Amino acid sequence: MTDAFPVDLRVAPRAHLRRDTSTQRPHLPWAEAIASGLSHFASLADEATARAALDARLEGLRGALLASPYYVQRLQEAGLHPGDLRTLDDLAHFPVLERTALAAHWDAVPTLPADSDECVVVKSSGSTGDPVRVVRDRRDCLHMWAVLRFLVARAGAVLPPRPRVVLLDALPGGLEYSVRLPILYDGALHRISVLRGDARERLCRVRPAVLFSDPEGLRWLAEQRDVPLPRLVLTSAQHLPAQLRAALARTVPAPVLNYYSTTETGPLAWECLRDASSGRFHVFAPDVWLEPGRDEVVVTRLRPGVLPLLRYLPGDSGTVRRDACACGFQGWTLEGFGGRGACHFHTPSGRAVDAWALAWVFKHHALRAFRLTQVEPSRFELELAGMAEADLDPLCERLRAALRNLGWREVVLHARSVAVSALIQGSKPQPFRAGPPPG
Ligand SMILES: [Zn+2]
């Protein structure tokens, strides 16, 4: 699985390091329209009305498919024409787009933009070893800031004027920077590495209204004393352990919003705020359509842009259904996200730890592309599908650090690259396996 932090901690800093932040301002009306569109759809109770409005959005997609060299050829081969795509139900007749196909044809899938200077290419680490290169236009790079307007309102948070946003980064080698952020109420963006000795002081100085981090950064935050209270904390962990949520709530009692996003698609869904850690994610309609009734995520992009995505498979499991949630949300909800079967590892002292607390380490990997097995109390075996041996090291370093934080003092980790077929067992991915319990 992949992620696209707005502000991606790993893959997209260059998109946000643009110094010409004045070019954000012309996109303000668009950002407001995105936020109000999301808000409108999240309260549309009538499914037929919502579907009709989404069907109308297919017109833009049809145009994009006609301008995409890849799709012109692909649909011709399949005996289809973009004009055949009149409603969401028609999607079933169209071919899916595998992640490997997007990786192979990354430069032919996008439409040819009038102004290619506005585009950037970001890399998303691949589940098969090959990174997927993703072409993004200016609005793709700004999209998460527009979505953030909606999420702030959804969480009942109120931002101060000129809000400061912090990316709290727990990765080694984290680059720090500060840039203005005109797109978000004339705010500013600061990236702070928790690995630096003065991280807490910097955080206190900045006093962020919004804080983005991954579970390692949140774990660090939960251990600090007297840190400023943001109005909203966001993370794109696939799985945010309830224990971590509880620890964070004691130190930083701010609403925590977990969202699901991939570099290829942008944000797809957010975890219900009323039912946190439920694994129930509300879909960001009308920007994307996730096909209901399947056991894996199938995404069609409905937001106009340079990269048309028709029935894209990010490699995540889950089932979408129409929902009227207790939180007030109306729309489509992704349930059983990740298809996670419960798995507990045991520390050498015998304490049980939810193995899914390690899921964030693998967020750039499809759940079917890795398997971590606890062989003995301090010994783990990691199998990764199709990954070059050289690429294993940074991942293993992250994994060791995460295990240390969870209570393993000494970790023996044996990693190897295997064929995808070696990891497939049954219909649901089983990325974590425990050996026999201690004692
Ligand atoms: Zn809800």
CSV table of C-alpha atoms and ligand atoms in Angstrom, one decimal:
chain,number,residue,atom,x,y,z
A,1,MET,CA,0.0,0.0,0.0
A,2,THR,CA,1.1,3.5,-0.6
A,3,ASP,CA,0.3,6.9,0.7
A,4,ALA,CA,0.4,10.4,-0.3
A,5,PHE,CA,0.7,12.7,2.5
A,6,PRO,CA,0.0,16.2,1.1
A,7,VAL,CA,3.2,16.8,2.1
A,8,ASP,CA,4.3,13.2,1.7
A,9,LEU,CA,6.9,12.4,4.2
A,10,ARG,CA,8.7,10.2,1.8
A,11,VAL,CA,8.0,10.8,-1.8
A,12,ALA,CA,6.8,14.3,-2.6
A,13,PRO,CA,8.6,17.0,-0.8
A,14,ARG,CA,9.6,18.7,-3.9
A,15,ALA,CA,6.0,19.4,-4.8
A,16,HIS,CA,5.8,21.4,-1.6
A,17,LEU,CA,9.1,23.0,-1.7
A,18,ARG,CA,8.1,25.2,-4.5
A,19,ARG,CA,9.1,28.7,-3.4
A,20,ASP,CA,6.7,30.3,-5.8
A,21,THR,CA,3.9,30.0,-3.3
A,22,SER,CA,2.2,33.0,-4.9
A,23,THR,CA,1.1,30.6,-7.6
A,24,GLN,CA,-1.2,29.0,-5.0
A,25,ARG,CA,-3.5,31.9,-4.7
A,26,PRO,CA,-5.2,31.7,-8.1
A,27,HIS,CA,-6.3,28.2,-7.0
A,28,LEU,CA,-8.2,29.4,-3.9
A,29,PRO,CA,-11.7,29.4,-5.5
A,30,TRP,CA,-11.0,25.8,-6.8
A,31,ALA,CA,-9.9,24.7,-3.3
A,32,GLU,CA,-13.1,26.1,-1.8
A,33,ALA,CA,-15.2,24.3,-4.5
A,34,ILE,CA,-13.4,21.0,-3.7
A,35,ALA,CA,-14.2,21.4,0.0
A,36,SER,CA,-17.8,22.4,-0.5
A,37,GLY,CA,-18.3,19.5,-3.0
A,38,LEU,CA,-17.1,17.0,-0.4
A,39,SER,CA,-19.3,18.6,2.2
A,40,HIS,CA,-22.3,18.5,-0.1
A,41,PHE,CA,-21.9,14.9,-1.0
A,42,ALA,CA,-21.3,13.8,2.6
A,43,SER,CA,-24.8,15.0,3.5
A,44,LEU,CA,-26.7,13.7,0.4
A,45,ALA,CA,-29.1,11.2,1.8
A,46,ASP,CA,-30.6,10.1,-1.5
A,47,GLU,CA,-28.4,7.5,-3.3
A,48,ALA,CA,-30.1,8.0,-6.7
A,49,THR,CA,-29.4,11.8,-6.5
A,50,ALA,CA,-25.8,11.2,-5.5
A,51,ARG,CA,-25.2,8.6,-8.3
A,52,ALA,CA,-26.8,10.9,-10.9
A,53,ALA,CA,-24.4,13.7,-9.8
A,54,LEU,CA,-21.4,11.3,-10.0
A,55,ASP,CA,-22.5,10.0,-13.4
A,56,ALA,CA,-22.4,13.6,-14.7
A,57,ARG,CA,-18.8,13.8,-13.6
A,58,LEU,CA,-17.9,11.0,-16.0
A,59,GLU,CA,-18.1,13.5,-18.9
A,60,GLY,CA,-14.7,15.0,-17.8
A,61,LEU,CA,-13.3,11.4,-17.5
A,62,ARG,CA,-14.4,10.6,-21.0
A,63,GLY,CA,-12.6,13.6,-22.3
A,64,ALA,CA,-9.4,12.7,-20.4
A,65,LEU,CA,-9.6,9.1,-21.7
A,66,LEU,CA,-9.7,10.4,-25.3
A,67,ALA,CA,-6.6,12.5,-24.6
A,68,SER,CA,-4.6,9.7,-23.0
A,69,PRO,CA,-2.4,7.8,-25.4
A,70,TYR,CA,-2.5,4.7,-23.2
A,71,TYR,CA,-6.3,4.6,-22.9
A,72,VAL,CA,-6.9,5.4,-26.6
A,73,GLN,CA,-5.0,2.2,-27.4
A,74,ARG,CA,-6.2,0.1,-24.5
A,75,LEU,CA,-9.9,0.8,-25.0
A,76,GLN,CA,-9.6,0.2,-28.8
A,77,GLU,CA,-8.0,-3.2,-28.1
A,78,ALA,CA,-10.9,-4.0,-25.8
A,79,GLY,CA,-13.4,-2.9,-28.4
A,80,LEU,CA,-14.6,-0.1,-26.2
A,81,HIS,CA,-15.0,3.7,-26.7
A,82,PRO,CA,-14.9,6.3,-23.9
A,83,GLY,CA,-18.4,7.2,-25.1
A,84,ASP,CA,-19.6,3.9,-23.8
A,85,LEU,CA,-19.0,5.1,-20.2
A,86,ARG,CA,-22.3,6.9,-19.5
A,87,THR,CA,-23.0,5.8,-15.9
A,88,LEU,CA,-21.0,4.3,-12.9
A,89,ASP,CA,-22.7,1.0,-13.7
A,90,ASP,CA,-21.0,1.0,-17.1
A,91,LEU,CA,-17.6,0.8,-15.4
A,92,ALA,CA,-18.0,-3.0,-15.0
A,93,HIS,CA,-17.5,-3.4,-18.7
A,94,PHE,CA,-14.2,-1.5,-18.7
A,95,PRO,CA,-10.7,-2.9,-18.0
A,96,VAL,CA,-9.1,-2.5,-14.7
A,97,LEU,CA,-5.7,-0.7,-14.4
A,98,GLU,CA,-3.2,-2.7,-12.4
A,99,ARG,CA,-0.4,-0.9,-10.5
A,100,THR,CA,2.2,-2.7,-12.6
A,101,ALA,CA,0.5,-1.4,-15.8
A,102,LEU,CA,0.6,2.1,-14.5
A,103,ALA,CA,4.3,1.7,-13.5
A,104,ALA,CA,5.0,0.4,-17.1
A,105,HIS,CA,3.0,3.1,-18.9
A,106,TRP,CA,3.4,6.0,-16.4
A,107,ASP,CA,4.2,8.5,-19.2
A,108,ALA,CA,1.4,7.3,-21.6
A,109,VAL,CA,-1.5,7.2,-19.2
A,110,PRO,CA,-1.6,11.0,-18.5
A,111,THR,CA,-3.2,13.4,-20.9
A,112,LEU,CA,-0.8,15.8,-22.5
A,113,PRO,CA,-1.3,19.1,-20.6
A,114,ALA,CA,-1.2,22.4,-22.3
A,115,ASP,CA,1.3,23.6,-19.8
A,116,SER,CA,3.6,20.8,-18.8
A,117,ASP,CA,5.7,23.1,-16.6
A,118,GLU,CA,2.9,22.9,-14.1
A,119,CYS,CA,3.4,19.1,-13.8
A,120,VAL,CA,5.8,17.2,-11.5
A,121,VAL,CA,6.7,13.5,-11.4
A,122,VAL,CA,6.6,11.9,-8.0
A,123,LYS,CA,7.7,8.5,-7.2
A,124,SER,CA,5.8,6.0,-5.1
A,125,SER,CA,7.8,3.0,-3.8
A,126,GLY,CA,6.4,-0.1,-5.4
A,127,SER,CA,5.1,-3.3,-4.0
A,128,THR,CA,6.9,-5.1,-6.7
A,129,GLY,CA,10.2,-3.3,-6.4
A,130,ASP,CA,9.6,-0.9,-9.2
A,131,PRO,CA,8.6,2.5,-8.1
A,132,VAL,CA,5.5,3.9,-9.8
A,133,ARG,CA,6.1,7.3,-11.3
A,134,VAL,CA,3.1,9.5,-11.0
A,135,VAL,CA,2.5,12.6,-13.0
A,136,ARG,CA,0.8,15.3,-11.1
A,137,ASP,CA,-0.5,18.7,-12.2
A,138,ARG,CA,-0.5,21.8,-10.0
A,139,ARG,CA,-3.9,21.1,-8.6
A,140,ASP,CA,-3.0,17.5,-7.7
A,141,CYS,CA,-0.1,18.9,-5.7
A,142,LEU,CA,-2.5,21.3,-3.9
A,143,HIS,CA,-5.5,18.9,-3.6
A,144,MET,CA,-4.8,17.7,0.0
A,145,TRP,CA,-4.9,21.3,1.2
A,146,ALA,CA,-8.4,21.6,-0.3
A,147,VAL,CA,-9.4,18.3,1.3
A,148,LEU,CA,-8.0,19.5,4.6
A,149,ARG,CA,-10.5,22.4,4.6
A,150,PHE,CA,-13.3,19.9,4.5
A,151,LEU,CA,-11.7,17.6,7.2
A,152,VAL,CA,-11.2,20.5,9.6
A,153,ALA,CA,-14.9,21.3,9.4
A,154,ARG,CA,-15.8,17.6,9.6
A,155,ALA,CA,-13.8,17.3,12.9
A,156,GLY,CA,-15.5,20.4,14.3
A,157,ALA,CA,-12.1,22.2,14.5
A,158,VAL,CA,-11.8,25.9,14.0
A,159,LEU,CA,-8.5,27.2,12.6
A,160,PRO,CA,-7.0,30.5,13.8
A,161,PRO,CA,-6.1,33.1,11.1
A,162,ARG,CA,-2.9,32.2,9.3
A,163,PRO,CA,-2.8,28.7,10.7
A,164,ARG,CA,0.5,26.9,11.0
A,165,VAL,CA,0.8,23.3,9.9
A,166,VAL,CA,3.5,21.0,11.1
A,167,LEU,CA,4.7,17.8,9.4
A,168,LEU,CA,6.2,15.9,12.3
A,169,ASP,CA,8.7,13.5,10.7
A,170,ALA,CA,10.1,10.4,12.4
A,171,LEU,CA,12.1,9.1,9.4
A,172,PRO,CA,15.9,9.2,9.5
A,173,GLY,CA,17.5,11.9,7.4
A,174,GLY,CA,14.3,14.0,7.6
A,175,LEU,CA,14.8,17.3,5.9
A,176,GLU,CA,13.4,20.3,7.7
A,177,TYR,CA,11.9,23.4,6.1
A,178,SER,CA,9.4,26.2,6.5
A,179,VAL,CA,7.3,27.6,3.6
A,180,ARG,CA,4.3,29.9,3.3
A,181,LEU,CA,1.0,28.2,2.6
A,182,PRO,CA,-1.3,30.8,0.9
A,183,ILE,CA,-3.7,28.0,-0.2
A,184,LEU,CA,-4.6,27.3,3.5
A,185,TYR,CA,-5.9,30.6,4.8
A,186,ASP,CA,-2.5,32.3,4.3
A,187,GLY,CA,-0.9,29.9,6.6
A,188,ALA,CA,2.6,28.4,6.9
A,189,LEU,CA,4.0,24.9,6.7
A,190,HIS,CA,6.9,23.7,8.9
A,191,ARG,CA,8.5,20.3,8.7
A,192,ILE,CA,10.1,19.2,11.9
A,193,SER,CA,12.2,16.0,12.5
A,194,VAL,CA,11.6,14.3,15.9
A,195,LEU,CA,15.2,13.0,15.6
A,196,ARG,CA,16.6,16.4,16.3
A,197,GLY,CA,17.4,17.3,19.8
A,198,ASP,CA,15.4,20.6,19.7
A,199,ALA,CA,12.3,19.1,18.1
A,200,ARG,CA,10.1,19.8,21.1
A,201,GLU,CA,11.3,23.4,21.4
A,202,ARG,CA,10.6,23.9,17.7
A,203,LEU,CA,7.2,22.5,18.1
A,204,CYS,CA,6.4,24.8,21.0
A,205,ARG,CA,7.7,27.8,19.0
A,206,VAL,CA,5.6,27.0,16.0
A,207,ARG,CA,2.4,26.1,17.9
A,208,PRO,CA,0.7,24.3,15.0
A,209,ALA,CA,-3.0,24.5,14.5
A,210,VAL,CA,-2.8,21.3,12.4
A,211,LEU,CA,-0.3,18.5,12.8
A,212,PHE,CA,0.4,15.7,10.3
A,213,SER,CA,2.5,12.7,11.3
A,214,ASP,CA,2.9,8.9,11.1
A,215,PRO,CA,2.5,6.6,14.0
A,216,GLU,CA,6.2,6.8,15.0
A,217,GLY,CA,5.9,10.6,15.1
A,218,LEU,CA,2.7,10.3,17.1
A,219,ARG,CA,4.4,7.9,19.5
A,220,TRP,CA,7.1,10.5,20.1
A,221,LEU,CA,4.5,13.2,20.6
A,222,ALA,CA,2.7,11.1,23.2
A,223,GLU,CA,5.9,10.9,25.2
A,224,GLN,CA,6.4,14.7,25.4
A,225,ARG,CA,5.4,16.9,28.2
A,226,ASP,CA,3.8,20.4,27.8
A,227,VAL,CA,3.5,20.4,24.0
A,228,PRO,CA,1.1,22.8,22.3
A,229,LEU,CA,-2.4,21.4,21.5
A,230,PRO,CA,-3.2,21.4,17.8
A,231,ARG,CA,-6.8,21.8,16.7
A,232,LEU,CA,-6.5,18.7,14.5
A,233,VAL,CA,-4.0,15.8,14.2
A,234,LEU,CA,-3.9,13.9,10.9
A,235,THR,CA,-2.2,10.6,10.0
A,236,SER,CA,-2.4,8.3,7.0
A,237,ALA,CA,-1.6,5.1,8.8
A,238,GLN,CA,-3.4,2.1,7.5
A,239,HIS,CA,-3.9,1.0,11.0
A,240,LEU,CA,-3.7,3.3,14.0
A,241,PRO,CA,-3.4,1.1,17.1
A,242,ALA,CA,-6.0,1.9,19.8
A,243,GLN,CA,-3.2,1.9,22.4
A,244,LEU,CA,-1.4,4.7,20.6
A,245,ARG,CA,-4.6,6.7,20.2
A,246,ALA,CA,-5.2,6.4,23.9
A,247,ALA,CA,-1.6,7.4,24.8
A,248,LEU,CA,-1.8,10.4,22.5
A,249,ALA,CA,-5.1,11.4,23.9
A,250,ARG,CA,-3.5,11.8,27.4
A,251,THR,CA,-0.8,14.1,26.2
A,252,VAL,CA,-2.4,15.8,23.2
A,253,PRO,CA,-6.2,15.6,23.5
A,254,ALA,CA,-6.9,16.8,20.0
A,255,PRO,CA,-9.2,15.0,17.4
A,256,VAL,CA,-7.1,12.5,15.5
A,257,LEU,CA,-8.1,11.9,11.9
A,258,ASN,CA,-6.8,8.9,10.0
A,259,TYR,CA,-7.1,8.9,6.3
A,260,TYR,CA,-6.4,6.6,3.4
A,261,SER,CA,-4.5,7.9,0.4
A,262,THR,CA,-2.2,6.7,-2.3
A,263,THR,CA,0.3,8.7,-4.4
A,264,GLU,CA,-1.5,7.6,-7.6
A,265,THR,CA,-5.0,8.5,-6.5
A,266,GLY,CA,-4.7,11.2,-3.8
A,267,PRO,CA,-6.9,10.9,-0.7
A,268,LEU,CA,-9.6,8.2,-1.0
A,269,ALA,CA,-11.4,8.0,2.4
A,270,TRP,CA,-11.2,9.0,6.0
A,271,GLU,CA,-11.7,6.9,9.1
A,272,CYS,CA,-15.0,7.7,10.8
A,273,LEU,CA,-14.3,10.2,13.6
A,274,ARG,CA,-17.1,8.8,15.8
A,275,ASP,CA,-16.0,5.3,15.6
A,276,ALA,CA,-12.2,5.6,15.6
A,277,SER,CA,-10.0,2.5,15.0
A,278,SER,CA,-13.1,0.9,13.5
A,279,GLY,CA,-11.5,0.3,10.1
A,280,ARG,CA,-14.5,2.1,8.6
A,281,PHE,CA,-13.5,4.7,6.1
A,282,HIS,CA,-15.9,7.2,4.5
A,283,VAL,CA,-15.2,7.8,0.8
A,284,PHE,CA,-14.2,11.2,-0.6
A,285,ALA,CA,-17.0,11.6,-3.1
A,286,PRO,CA,-17.3,13.2,-5.6
A,287,ASP,CA,-13.5,13.3,-6.1
A,288,VAL,CA,-13.2,9.5,-6.4
A,289,TRP,CA,-15.6,6.6,-6.9
A,290,LEU,CA,-14.8,3.3,-5.1
A,291,GLU,CA,-16.8,0.4,-6.5
A,292,PRO,CA,-19.2,-1.1,-4.0
A,293,GLY,CA,-19.6,-4.8,-3.3
A,294,ARG,CA,-16.1,-6.0,-4.1
A,295,ASP,CA,-13.5,-7.4,-1.8
A,296,GLU,CA,-10.7,-5.1,-3.0
A,297,VAL,CA,-10.4,-1.4,-3.6
A,298,VAL,CA,-11.2,-0.3,-7.2
A,299,VAL,CA,-10.8,3.4,-7.8
A,300,THR,CA,-12.1,5.6,-10.6
A,301,ARG,CA,-10.9,9.2,-10.5
A,302,LEU,CA,-13.8,11.7,-11.0
A,303,ARG,CA,-11.8,14.8,-10.2
A,304,PRO,CA,-10.5,16.5,-13.4
A,305,GLY,CA,-6.8,16.3,-13.9
A,306,VAL,CA,-3.8,15.2,-15.9
A,307,LEU,CA,-3.9,11.5,-14.8
A,308,PRO,CA,-7.1,9.7,-15.7
A,309,LEU,CA,-7.6,6.6,-13.6
A,310,LEU,CA,-10.2,4.1,-14.7
A,311,ARG,CA,-10.8,1.2,-12.3
A,312,TYR,CA,-7.4,1.5,-10.7
A,313,LEU,CA,-6.3,-1.3,-8.3
A,314,PRO,CA,-4.0,0.1,-5.6
A,315,GLY,CA,-3.7,-3.4,-4.1
A,316,ASP,CA,-5.7,-2.9,-0.9
A,317,SER,CA,-8.6,-5.0,0.3
A,318,GLY,CA,-11.9,-3.8,1.7
A,319,THR,CA,-15.6,-3.7,0.8
A,320,VAL,CA,-17.5,-0.5,-0.1
A,321,ARG,CA,-21.2,-0.1,0.7
A,322,ARG,CA,-23.8,2.7,0.9
A,323,ASP,CA,-23.9,4.1,4.4
A,324,ALA,CA,-25.8,6.4,6.7
A,325,CYS,CA,-23.4,6.6,9.6
A,326,ALA,CA,-24.0,7.6,13.2
A,327,CYS,CA,-21.5,10.4,12.7
A,328,GLY,CA,-23.9,12.1,10.3
A,329,PHE,CA,-22.1,11.0,7.1
A,330,GLN,CA,-24.1,9.9,4.1
A,331,GLY,CA,-22.4,8.2,1.3
A,332,TRP,CA,-20.2,5.2,0.6
A,333,THR,CA,-18.0,3.6,3.3
A,334,LEU,CA,-15.1,1.3,2.9
A,335,GLU,CA,-15.2,-1.5,5.5
A,336,GLY,CA,-12.7,-4.2,6.5
A,337,PHE,CA,-10.0,-2.0,5.0
A,338,GLY,CA,-6.8,-4.0,4.6
A,339,GLY,CA,-8.7,-7.2,5.2
A,340,ARG,CA,-6.7,-7.5,8.4
A,341,GLY,CA,-6.8,-10.7,10.3
A,342,ALA,CA,-5.9,-10.2,14.0
A,343,CYS,CA,-2.3,-11.1,14.8
A,344,HIS,CA,-0.4,-10.6,18.0
A,345,PHE,CA,3.4,-10.8,18.5
A,346,HIS,CA,4.8,-11.4,22.0
A,347,THR,CA,7.7,-9.5,23.4
A,348,PRO,CA,10.5,-11.5,25.2
A,349,SER,CA,8.8,-10.5,28.5
A,350,GLY,CA,5.6,-12.1,27.2
A,351,ARG,CA,3.6,-9.0,26.5
A,352,ALA,CA,1.2,-9.2,23.6
A,353,VAL,CA,1.5,-6.5,20.9
A,354,ASP,CA,-0.9,-6.0,18.0
A,355,ALA,CA,1.2,-6.8,15.0
A,356,TRP,CA,-0.8,-4.3,13.0
A,357,ALA,CA,1.0,-1.6,15.0
A,358,LEU,CA,3.8,-2.2,12.5
A,359,ALA,CA,1.7,-1.8,9.4
A,360,TRP,CA,2.8,1.8,8.9
A,361,VAL,CA,6.4,0.6,8.2
A,362,PHE,CA,5.0,-1.2,5.2
A,363,LYS,CA,2.7,1.5,3.9
A,364,HIS,CA,4.4,1.5,0.6
A,365,HIS,CA,3.9,-2.2,0.1
A,366,ALA,CA,0.7,-4.0,-0.9
A,367,LEU,CA,-0.5,-6.3,1.9
A,368,ARG,CA,0.1,-9.2,-0.4
A,369,ALA,CA,3.6,-8.2,-1.1
A,370,PHE,CA,5.2,-8.8,2.3
A,371,ARG,CA,5.0,-11.2,5.3
A,372,LEU,CA,6.5,-10.7,8.7
A,373,THR,CA,6.7,-13.8,10.8
A,374,GLN,CA,7.8,-13.9,14.5
A,375,VAL,CA,9.9,-17.1,14.6
A,376,GLU,CA,11.1,-16.8,18.2
A,377,PRO,CA,10.6,-14.1,20.9
A,378,SER,CA,13.4,-11.9,19.4
A,379,ARG,CA,13.7,-13.4,16.0
A,380,PHE,CA,11.6,-12.3,12.9
A,381,GLU,CA,11.6,-13.3,9.3
A,382,LEU,CA,10.6,-10.8,6.7
A,383,GLU,CA,9.6,-11.9,3.2
A,384,LEU,CA,9.2,-9.3,0.5
A,385,ALA,CA,7.9,-10.0,-3.0
A,386,GLY,CA,10.1,-9.1,-5.9
A,387,MET,CA,12.2,-6.5,-4.0
A,388,ALA,CA,15.8,-5.9,-4.8
A,389,GLU,CA,18.1,-7.0,-2.0
A,390,ALA,CA,19.7,-3.6,-1.9
A,391,ASP,CA,16.3,-1.9,-1.1
A,392,LEU,CA,15.7,-4.1,1.9
A,393,ASP,CA,18.2,-2.3,4.2
A,394,PRO,CA,16.3,1.0,4.8
A,395,LEU,CA,13.1,-0.9,5.3
A,396,CYS,CA,14.7,-3.3,7.8
A,397,GLU,CA,16.2,-0.3,9.7
A,398,ARG,CA,12.7,1.2,10.0
A,399,LEU,CA,11.3,-2.1,11.1
A,400,ARG,CA,14.0,-2.7,13.8
A,401,ALA,CA,13.4,0.8,15.2
A,402,ALA,CA,9.7,0.3,15.3
A,403,LEU,CA,10.1,-3.1,17.1
A,404,ARG,CA,12.4,-1.4,19.6
A,405,ASN,CA,9.8,1.2,20.3
A,406,LEU,CA,7.3,-1.5,20.9
A,407,GLY,CA,9.4,-3.2,23.5
A,408,TRP,CA,12.0,-5.5,21.8
A,409,ARG,CA,15.5,-4.6,23.0
A,410,GLU,CA,17.3,-7.0,20.7
A,411,VAL,CA,15.9,-8.0,17.4
A,412,VAL,CA,17.3,-10.5,15.0
A,413,LEU,CA,15.7,-9.8,11.6
A,414,HIS,CA,16.2,-12.0,8.6
A,415,ALA,CA,14.9,-10.5,5.4
A,416,ARG,CA,14.7,-12.0,1.9
A,417,SER,CA,13.2,-11.3,-1.4
A,418,VAL,CA,10.6,-13.9,-2.6
A,419,ALA,CA,8.2,-14.4,-5.5
A,420,VAL,CA,4.7,-13.0,-5.1
A,421,SER,CA,3.3,-16.5,-5.4
A,422,ALA,CA,5.2,-17.5,-2.3
A,423,LEU,CA,3.1,-15.1,-0.2
A,424,ILE,CA,-0.4,-15.9,-1.5
A,425,GLN,CA,-2.4,-18.1,0.9
A,426,GLY,CA,-6.2,-17.9,0.6
A,427,SER,CA,-8.2,-14.9,-0.4
A,428,LYS,CA,-7.2,-12.5,2.4
A,429,PRO,CA,-3.7,-11.2,2.7
A,430,GLN,CA,-1.9,-12.4,5.9
A,431,PRO,CA,1.0,-10.0,6.2
A,432,PHE,CA,1.7,-10.8,9.8
A,433,ARG,CA,2.2,-14.2,11.3
A,434,ALA,CA,3.0,-15.2,14.9
A,435,GLY,CA,4.9,-18.2,15.9
A,436,PRO,CA,3.8,-20.3,18.8
A,437,PRO,CA,3.0,-18.3,21.9
A,438,PRO,CA,5.7,-18.1,24.6
A,439,GLY,CA,5.7,-20.4,27.6
B,1,ZN,ZN,-19.0,7.9,10.4
